[in-house]
C-alpha cells in the first residue's frame, strides 16, 4: 500500500497532514495502522503522537475497536527522551484502550527498556 510510504517522510507538516487524513480521508480500518506507522518515524513521531492523542475520543469513535490498540503500539520508537516517554506513559494510564490495555502496558514496558538501553549505549559511544 502506497500510503505506508507517508511514514518515511521526515517533514512534520507532511506527517501531520497524513495523520489528519487518517481521520478524514483514509478508510477507517486503515486509520489506526497509518497513525501507528507515522508515530514510528523518529523525527515526526512525537508530533503525530501528540496530534493523535489530542483526538483520542475521535479515534475511539472512528476506528474499529479491534484496531484501536494499534494507536498505542508505536511507542517503543520513543526512546530518545525520558520526559516524553513519561508523558506517553501518563497519557495511556489515564486513557486506556478498551479491552487491550494489557498490550498497551507491555508496549510501555518495552518503551522504557529501549530507553534504558539507548541511554546506556549512548554513554558508551
XYZ file of N, CA, C and O in Angstrom:
500
model
N 0.835 -1.178 0.000
C 0.000 0.000 0.000
C 0.880 1.242 0.000
O 1.770 1.382 0.831
N 0.568 2.128 -0.885
C 1.375 3.327 -1.046
C 1.276 4.272 0.141
O 2.223 4.990 0.432
N 0.155 4.285 0.841
C 0.037 5.228 1.957
C 1.016 4.923 3.077
O 1.338 5.782 3.889
N 1.535 3.707 3.125
C 2.512 3.358 4.157
C 3.809 4.137 3.970
O 4.541 4.379 4.930
N 4.090 4.564 2.751
C 5.292 5.352 2.486
C 5.224 6.724 3.132
O 6.259 7.358 3.346
N 4.043 7.199 3.478
C 3.915 8.502 4.138
C 4.711 8.552 5.439
O 5.185 9.610 5.841
N 4.855 7.422 6.090
C 5.563 7.372 7.365
C 7.064 7.567 7.200
O 7.764 7.779 8.184
N 7.569 7.528 6.000
C 9.006 7.662 5.767
C 9.446 9.113 5.617
O 10.632 9.411 5.695
N 8.526 10.031 5.406
C 8.884 11.438 5.247
C 9.264 12.038 6.591
O 8.612 11.790 7.601
N 10.314 12.842 6.602
C 10.769 13.468 7.846
C 10.247 14.887 8.015
O 10.665 15.586 8.924
N 9.342 15.287 7.159
C 8.744 16.620 7.235
C 7.517 16.553 8.147
O 6.561 15.833 7.864
N 7.542 17.313 9.230
C 6.453 17.260 10.208
C 5.114 17.685 9.593
O 4.072 17.117 9.920
N 5.137 18.662 8.699
C 3.904 19.126 8.062
C 3.247 17.992 7.263
O 2.039 17.796 7.327
N 4.050 17.252 6.535
C 3.524 16.125 5.755
C 2.976 15.053 6.692
O 1.894 14.495 6.465
N 3.710 14.754 7.756
C 3.274 13.728 8.703
C 1.961 14.108 9.373
O 1.051 13.283 9.505
N 1.840 15.361 9.788
C 0.605 15.802 10.446
C -0.564 15.856 9.464
O -1.701 15.565 9.834
N -0.275 16.196 8.208
C -1.321 16.170 7.187
C -1.810 14.735 6.968
O -3.019 14.479 6.883
N -0.893 13.807 6.918
C -1.272 12.394 6.768
C -2.045 11.909 7.992
O -3.011 11.152 7.864
N -1.638 12.363 9.183
C -2.355 11.978 10.409
C -3.789 12.484 10.375
O -4.719 11.766 10.743
N -3.968 13.707 9.914
C -5.324 14.252 9.805
C -6.132 13.441 8.805
O -7.299 13.145 9.037
N -5.520 13.057 7.718
C -6.219 12.273 6.691
C -6.583 10.879 7.198
O -7.520 10.263 6.702
N -5.849 10.386 8.189
C -6.206 9.091 8.791
C -7.596 9.169 9.422
O -8.297 8.164 9.509
N -7.974 10.355 9.848
C -9.302 10.561 10.429
C -10.350 10.932 9.382
O -11.533 10.736 9.617
N -9.920 11.481 8.246
C -10.911 12.055 7.325
C -10.956 11.438 5.937
O -12.025 11.376 5.335
N -9.846 10.990 5.415
C -9.809 10.542 4.020
C -9.605 9.039 3.844
O -10.164 8.439 2.936
N -8.769 8.464 4.705
C -8.479 7.042 4.561
C -9.615 6.211 5.161
O -10.367 6.690 6.010
N -9.708 4.973 4.725
C -10.727 4.082 5.286
C -10.491 3.930 6.784
O -9.347 3.911 7.239
N -11.581 3.816 7.531
C -11.441 3.788 8.991
C -10.649 2.570 9.478
O -10.033 2.628 10.529
N -10.617 1.480 8.742
C -9.814 0.340 9.175
C -8.328 0.560 8.878
O -7.481 -0.117 9.444
N -8.011 1.532 8.033
C -6.617 1.844 7.741
C -6.070 2.939 8.656
O -4.860 3.035 8.850
N -6.936 3.769 9.215
C -6.516 4.895 10.035
C -5.581 4.532 11.175
O -4.517 5.148 11.316
N -5.921 3.538 12.015
C -5.024 3.208 13.129
C -3.655 2.705 12.668
O -2.640 3.005 13.302
N -3.617 2.004 11.562
C -2.348 1.487 11.053
C -1.498 2.631 10.523
O -0.289 2.701 10.783
N -2.119 3.556 9.811
C -1.396 4.724 9.301
C -0.842 5.541 10.465
O 0.326 5.947 10.459
N -1.667 5.780 11.476
C -1.200 6.545 12.639
C -0.057 5.837 13.356
O 0.905 6.472 13.799
N -0.126 4.521 13.456
C 0.952 3.753 14.085
C 2.244 3.909 13.283
O 3.309 4.171 13.849
N 2.157 3.775 11.968
C 3.342 3.905 11.127
C 3.920 5.319 11.211
O 5.140 5.494 11.304
N 3.062 6.321 11.206
C 3.531 7.706 11.311
C 4.238 7.963 12.642
O 5.218 8.706 12.702
N 3.761 7.337 13.704
C 4.382 7.522 15.016
C 5.744 6.857 15.108
O 6.562 7.238 15.950
N 6.017 5.892 14.290
C 7.308 5.190 14.339
C 8.448 6.016 13.769
O 9.611 5.691 13.981
N 8.134 7.062 13.037
C 9.180 7.900 12.469
C 9.883 8.645 13.598
O 9.235 9.359 14.364
N 11.216 8.504 13.732
C 11.902 9.128 14.866
C 11.862 10.652 14.851
O 11.950 11.287 15.897
N 11.703 11.247 13.692
C 11.681 12.703 13.597
C 10.292 13.271 13.849
O 10.127 14.225 14.606
N 9.295 12.691 13.228
C 7.943 13.247 13.284
C 7.016 12.499 14.230
O 5.919 12.975 14.520
N 7.433 11.350 14.716
C 6.579 10.512 15.556
C 5.988 11.202 16.772
O 4.781 11.098 17.020
N 6.787 11.928 17.557
C 6.207 12.601 18.723
C 5.118 13.616 18.370
O 4.103 13.695 19.059
N 5.299 14.364 17.293
C 4.270 15.336 16.884
C 2.997 14.615 16.458
O 1.889 15.056 16.788
N 3.147 13.512 15.747
C 1.977 12.734 15.330
C 1.292 12.143 16.559
O 0.068 12.147 16.658
N 2.092 11.640 17.513
C 1.503 11.085 18.736
C 0.691 12.155 19.468
O -0.427 11.893 19.895
N 1.238 13.346 19.593
C 0.505 14.427 20.284
C -0.769 14.794 19.526
O -1.797 15.053 20.127
N -0.697 14.813 18.196
C -1.905 15.088 17.403
C -2.945 13.992 17.632
O -4.112 14.270 17.875
N -2.504 12.747 17.551
C -3.431 11.628 17.727
C -4.070 11.655 19.115
O -5.259 11.446 19.259
N -3.279 11.943 20.140
C -3.852 11.964 21.487
C -4.784 13.152 21.686
O -5.708 13.067 22.486
N -4.555 14.234 20.941
C -5.485 15.371 21.028
C -6.844 15.014 20.444
O -7.840 15.675 20.730
N -6.868 13.961 19.652
C -8.114 13.489 19.038
C -8.482 12.089 19.530
O -9.142 11.326 18.828
N -8.057 11.756 20.725
C -8.238 10.404 21.262
C -9.699 9.967 21.245
O -10.013 8.862 20.810
N -10.594 10.808 21.722
C -12.015 10.432 21.740
C -12.539 10.209 20.328
O -13.318 9.280 20.095
N -12.112 11.060 19.383
C -12.498 10.871 17.979
C -11.985 9.532 17.464
O -12.685 8.822 16.740
N -10.746 9.194 17.830
C -10.146 7.932 17.369
C -10.928 6.733 17.881
O -11.199 5.787 17.129
N -11.307 6.779 19.140
C -12.044 5.641 19.707
C -13.423 5.490 19.081
O -13.948 4.378 18.998
N -13.998 6.592 18.630
C -15.305 6.531 17.955
C -15.158 6.124 16.493
O -15.988 5.393 15.959
N -14.104 6.624 15.832
C -13.971 6.452 14.384
C -13.422 5.094 13.968
O -13.802 4.567 12.926
N -12.521 4.540 14.772
C -11.803 3.347 14.338
C -12.375 2.088 14.978
O -12.832 2.119 16.122
N -12.336 0.975 14.246
C -12.856 -0.281 14.790
C -12.165 -0.661 16.101
O -10.952 -0.481 16.250
N -12.926 -1.174 17.030
C -12.396 -1.487 18.361
C -11.246 -2.491 18.312
O -10.329 -2.418 19.120
N -11.265 -3.404 17.369
C -10.193 -4.406 17.296
C -8.877 -3.830 16.763
O -7.849 -4.488 16.829
N -8.905 -2.591 16.259
C -7.688 -1.964 15.745
C -7.209 -0.794 16.603
O -6.140 -0.236 16.352
N -7.961 -0.422 17.603
C -7.606 0.747 18.407
C -6.279 0.580 19.130
O -5.562 1.563 19.345
N -5.910 -0.626 19.483
C -4.644 -0.849 20.172
C -3.463 -0.420 19.297
O -2.410 -0.032 19.806
N -3.637 -0.434 17.991
C -2.559 -0.005 17.084
C -2.163 1.442 17.324
O -1.040 1.837 17.052
N -3.097 2.239 17.821
C -2.815 3.646 18.095
C -1.705 3.809 19.126
O -1.045 4.839 19.172
N -1.516 2.790 19.960
C -0.555 2.875 21.055
C 0.654 1.960 20.870
O 1.504 1.900 21.746
N 0.781 1.287 19.772
C 1.821 0.273 19.657
C 3.142 0.774 19.086
O 4.111 0.033 19.054
N 3.223 2.028 18.685
C 4.474 2.544 18.123
C 5.363 3.173 19.175
O 6.460 3.626 18.873
N 4.925 3.188 20.412
C 5.654 3.941 21.431
C 7.047 3.407 21.712
O 7.867 4.133 22.261
N 7.344 2.195 21.316
C 8.706 1.691 21.552
C 9.730 2.489 20.746
O 10.918 2.451 21.038
N 9.273 3.263 19.770
C 10.167 4.125 18.995
C 10.541 5.391 19.761
O 11.450 6.105 19.368
N 9.831 5.688 20.852
C 10.074 6.914 21.615
C 11.152 6.676 22.673
O 10.900 6.738 23.862
N 12.367 6.410 22.237
C 13.414 6.067 23.195
C 14.494 7.135 23.279
O 15.568 6.890 23.804
N 14.213 8.317 22.798
C 15.218 9.376 22.823
C 15.021 10.376 23.950
O 15.902 11.188 24.197
N 13.874 10.359 24.604
C 13.546 11.422 25.548
C 12.737 10.845 26.711
O 11.582 10.464 26.548
N 13.369 10.793 27.882
C 12.712 10.207 29.054
C 11.468 11.010 29.458
O 10.459 10.443 29.848
N 11.514 12.327 29.355
C 10.356 13.151 29.726
C 9.177 12.863 28.797
O 8.036 12.768 29.246
N 9.461 12.710 27.518
C 8.383 12.389 26.580
C 7.842 10.996 26.847
O 6.628 10.772 26.793
N 8.720 10.051 27.156
C 8.273 8.693 27.482
C 7.348 8.712 28.695
O 6.337 8.004 28.726
N 7.671 9.539 29.679
C 6.806 9.663 30.863
C 5.461 10.268 30.482
O 4.414 9.866 31.012
N 5.466 11.226 29.564
C 4.213 11.818 29.070
C 3.349 10.757 28.379
O 2.133 10.692 28.594
N 3.988 9.922 27.566
C 3.279 8.842 26.870
C 2.681 7.870 27.885
O 1.506 7.496 27.789
N 3.478 7.474 28.862
C 3.008 6.545 29.888
C 1.815 7.136 30.647
O 0.810 6.449 30.865
N 1.910 8.382 31.049
C 0.830 9.031 31.811
C -0.446 9.116 30.980
O -1.549 8.861 31.491
N -0.305 9.450 29.703
C -1.498 9.535 28.853
C -2.203 8.192 28.765
O -3.418 8.099 28.932
N -1.428 7.139 28.507
C -2.050 5.827 28.317
C -2.569 5.227 29.618
O -3.474 4.394 29.594
N -2.030 5.649 30.737
C -2.587 5.219 32.023
C -3.936 5.893 32.267
O -4.863 5.270 32.794
N -4.057 7.141 31.849
C -5.293 7.903 32.063
C -6.340 7.637 30.977
O -7.525 7.897 31.184
N -5.897 7.131 29.826
C -6.797 6.913 28.680
C -6.607 5.504 28.138
O -6.000 5.319 27.081
N -7.108 4.515 28.842
C -6.870 3.128 28.415
C -7.570 2.788 27.099
O -8.574 3.397 26.737
N -6.979 1.833 26.406
C -7.589 1.291 25.192
C -8.545 0.192 25.641
O -8.108 -0.794 26.243
N -9.819 0.348 25.384
C -10.804 -0.632 25.865
C -10.454 -2.066 25.439
O -10.247 -2.343 24.267
N -10.341 -2.941 26.421
C -10.113 -4.358 26.162
C -8.697 -4.733 25.778
O -8.396 -5.912 25.637
N -7.825 -3.760 25.596
C -6.465 -4.058 25.126
C -5.388 -3.391 25.975
O -4.238 -3.313 25.560
N -5.735 -2.910 27.158
C -4.773 -2.156 27.951
C -3.550 -2.985 28.348
O -2.461 -2.449 28.491
N -3.728 -4.280 28.469
C -2.576 -5.127 28.815
C -1.500 -5.031 27.736
O -0.304 -4.923 28.046
N -1.905 -5.048 26.476
C -0.939 -4.907 25.379
C -0.279 -3.531 25.413
O 0.912 -3.399 25.139
N -1.056 -2.505 25.742
C -0.512 -1.152 25.835
C 0.516 -1.093 26.962
O 1.600 -0.522 26.790
N 0.197 -1.683 28.096
C 1.140 -1.693 29.221
C 2.434 -2.419 28.857
O 3.522 -2.012 29.272
N 2.323 -3.482 28.079
C 3.518 -4.193 27.628
C 4.347 -3.321 26.689
O 5.582 -3.321 26.754
N 3.670 -2.555 25.830
C 4.384 -1.643 24.931
C 5.088 -0.542 25.725
O 6.202 -0.139 25.391
N 4.443 -0.064 26.782
C 5.068 0.945 27.647
C 6.324 0.357 28.290
O 7.373 1.008 28.339
N 6.230 -0.867 28.759
C 7.389 -1.527 29.356
C 8.526 -1.648 28.345
O 9.690 -1.353 28.654
N 8.205 -2.052 27.105
C 9.226 -2.152 26.056
C 9.831 -0.780 25.753
O 11.029 -0.665 25.499
N 9.003 0.267 25.787
C 9.492 1.617 25.541
C 10.559 1.991 26.573
O 11.624 2.508 26.231
N 10.284 1.717 27.851
C 11.249 2.066 28.894
C 12.491 1.186 28.857
O 13.600 1.653 29.144
N 12.352 -0.073 28.488
C 13.523 -0.942 28.324
C 14.405 -0.393 27.205
O 15.628 -0.294 27.344
N 13.778 -0.007 26.094
C 14.520 0.585 24.987
C 15.188 1.895 25.375
O 16.328 2.169 24.987
N 14.490 2.703 26.149
C 15.043 3.975 26.615
C 16.257 3.737 27.512
O 17.302 4.380 27.349
N 16.138 2.795 28.452
C 17.269 2.472 29.328
C 18.471 1.983 28.512
O 19.608 2.400 28.747
N 18.203 1.112 27.557
C 19.273 0.578 26.714
C 19.913 1.690 25.893
O 21.145 1.777 25.791
N 19.099 2.565 25.291
C 19.629 3.649 24.473
C 20.480 4.589 25.314
O 21.560 5.015 24.867
N 20.041 4.911 26.508
C 20.829 5.795 27.377
C 22.159 5.152 27.770
O 23.190 5.810 27.772
N 22.130 3.882 28.093
C 23.358 3.188 28.481
C 24.302 3.087 27.302
O 25.510 3.348 27.428
N 23.785 2.734 26.154
C 24.604 2.583 24.961
C 25.156 3.921 24.501
O 26.303 4.021 24.089
N 24.337 4.954 24.561
C 24.750 6.297 24.155
C 25.954 6.749 24.993
O 26.872 7.379 24.475
N 25.978 6.414 26.275
C 27.075 6.801 27.156
C 28.383 6.085 26.783
O 29.470 6.604 27.043
N 28.268 4.928 26.176
C 29.465 4.151 25.795
C 30.097 4.655 24.509
O 31.240 4.339 24.227
N 29.361 5.407 23.720
C 29.894 5.856 22.426
C 30.187 7.285 22.440
O 29.956 8.229 22.526
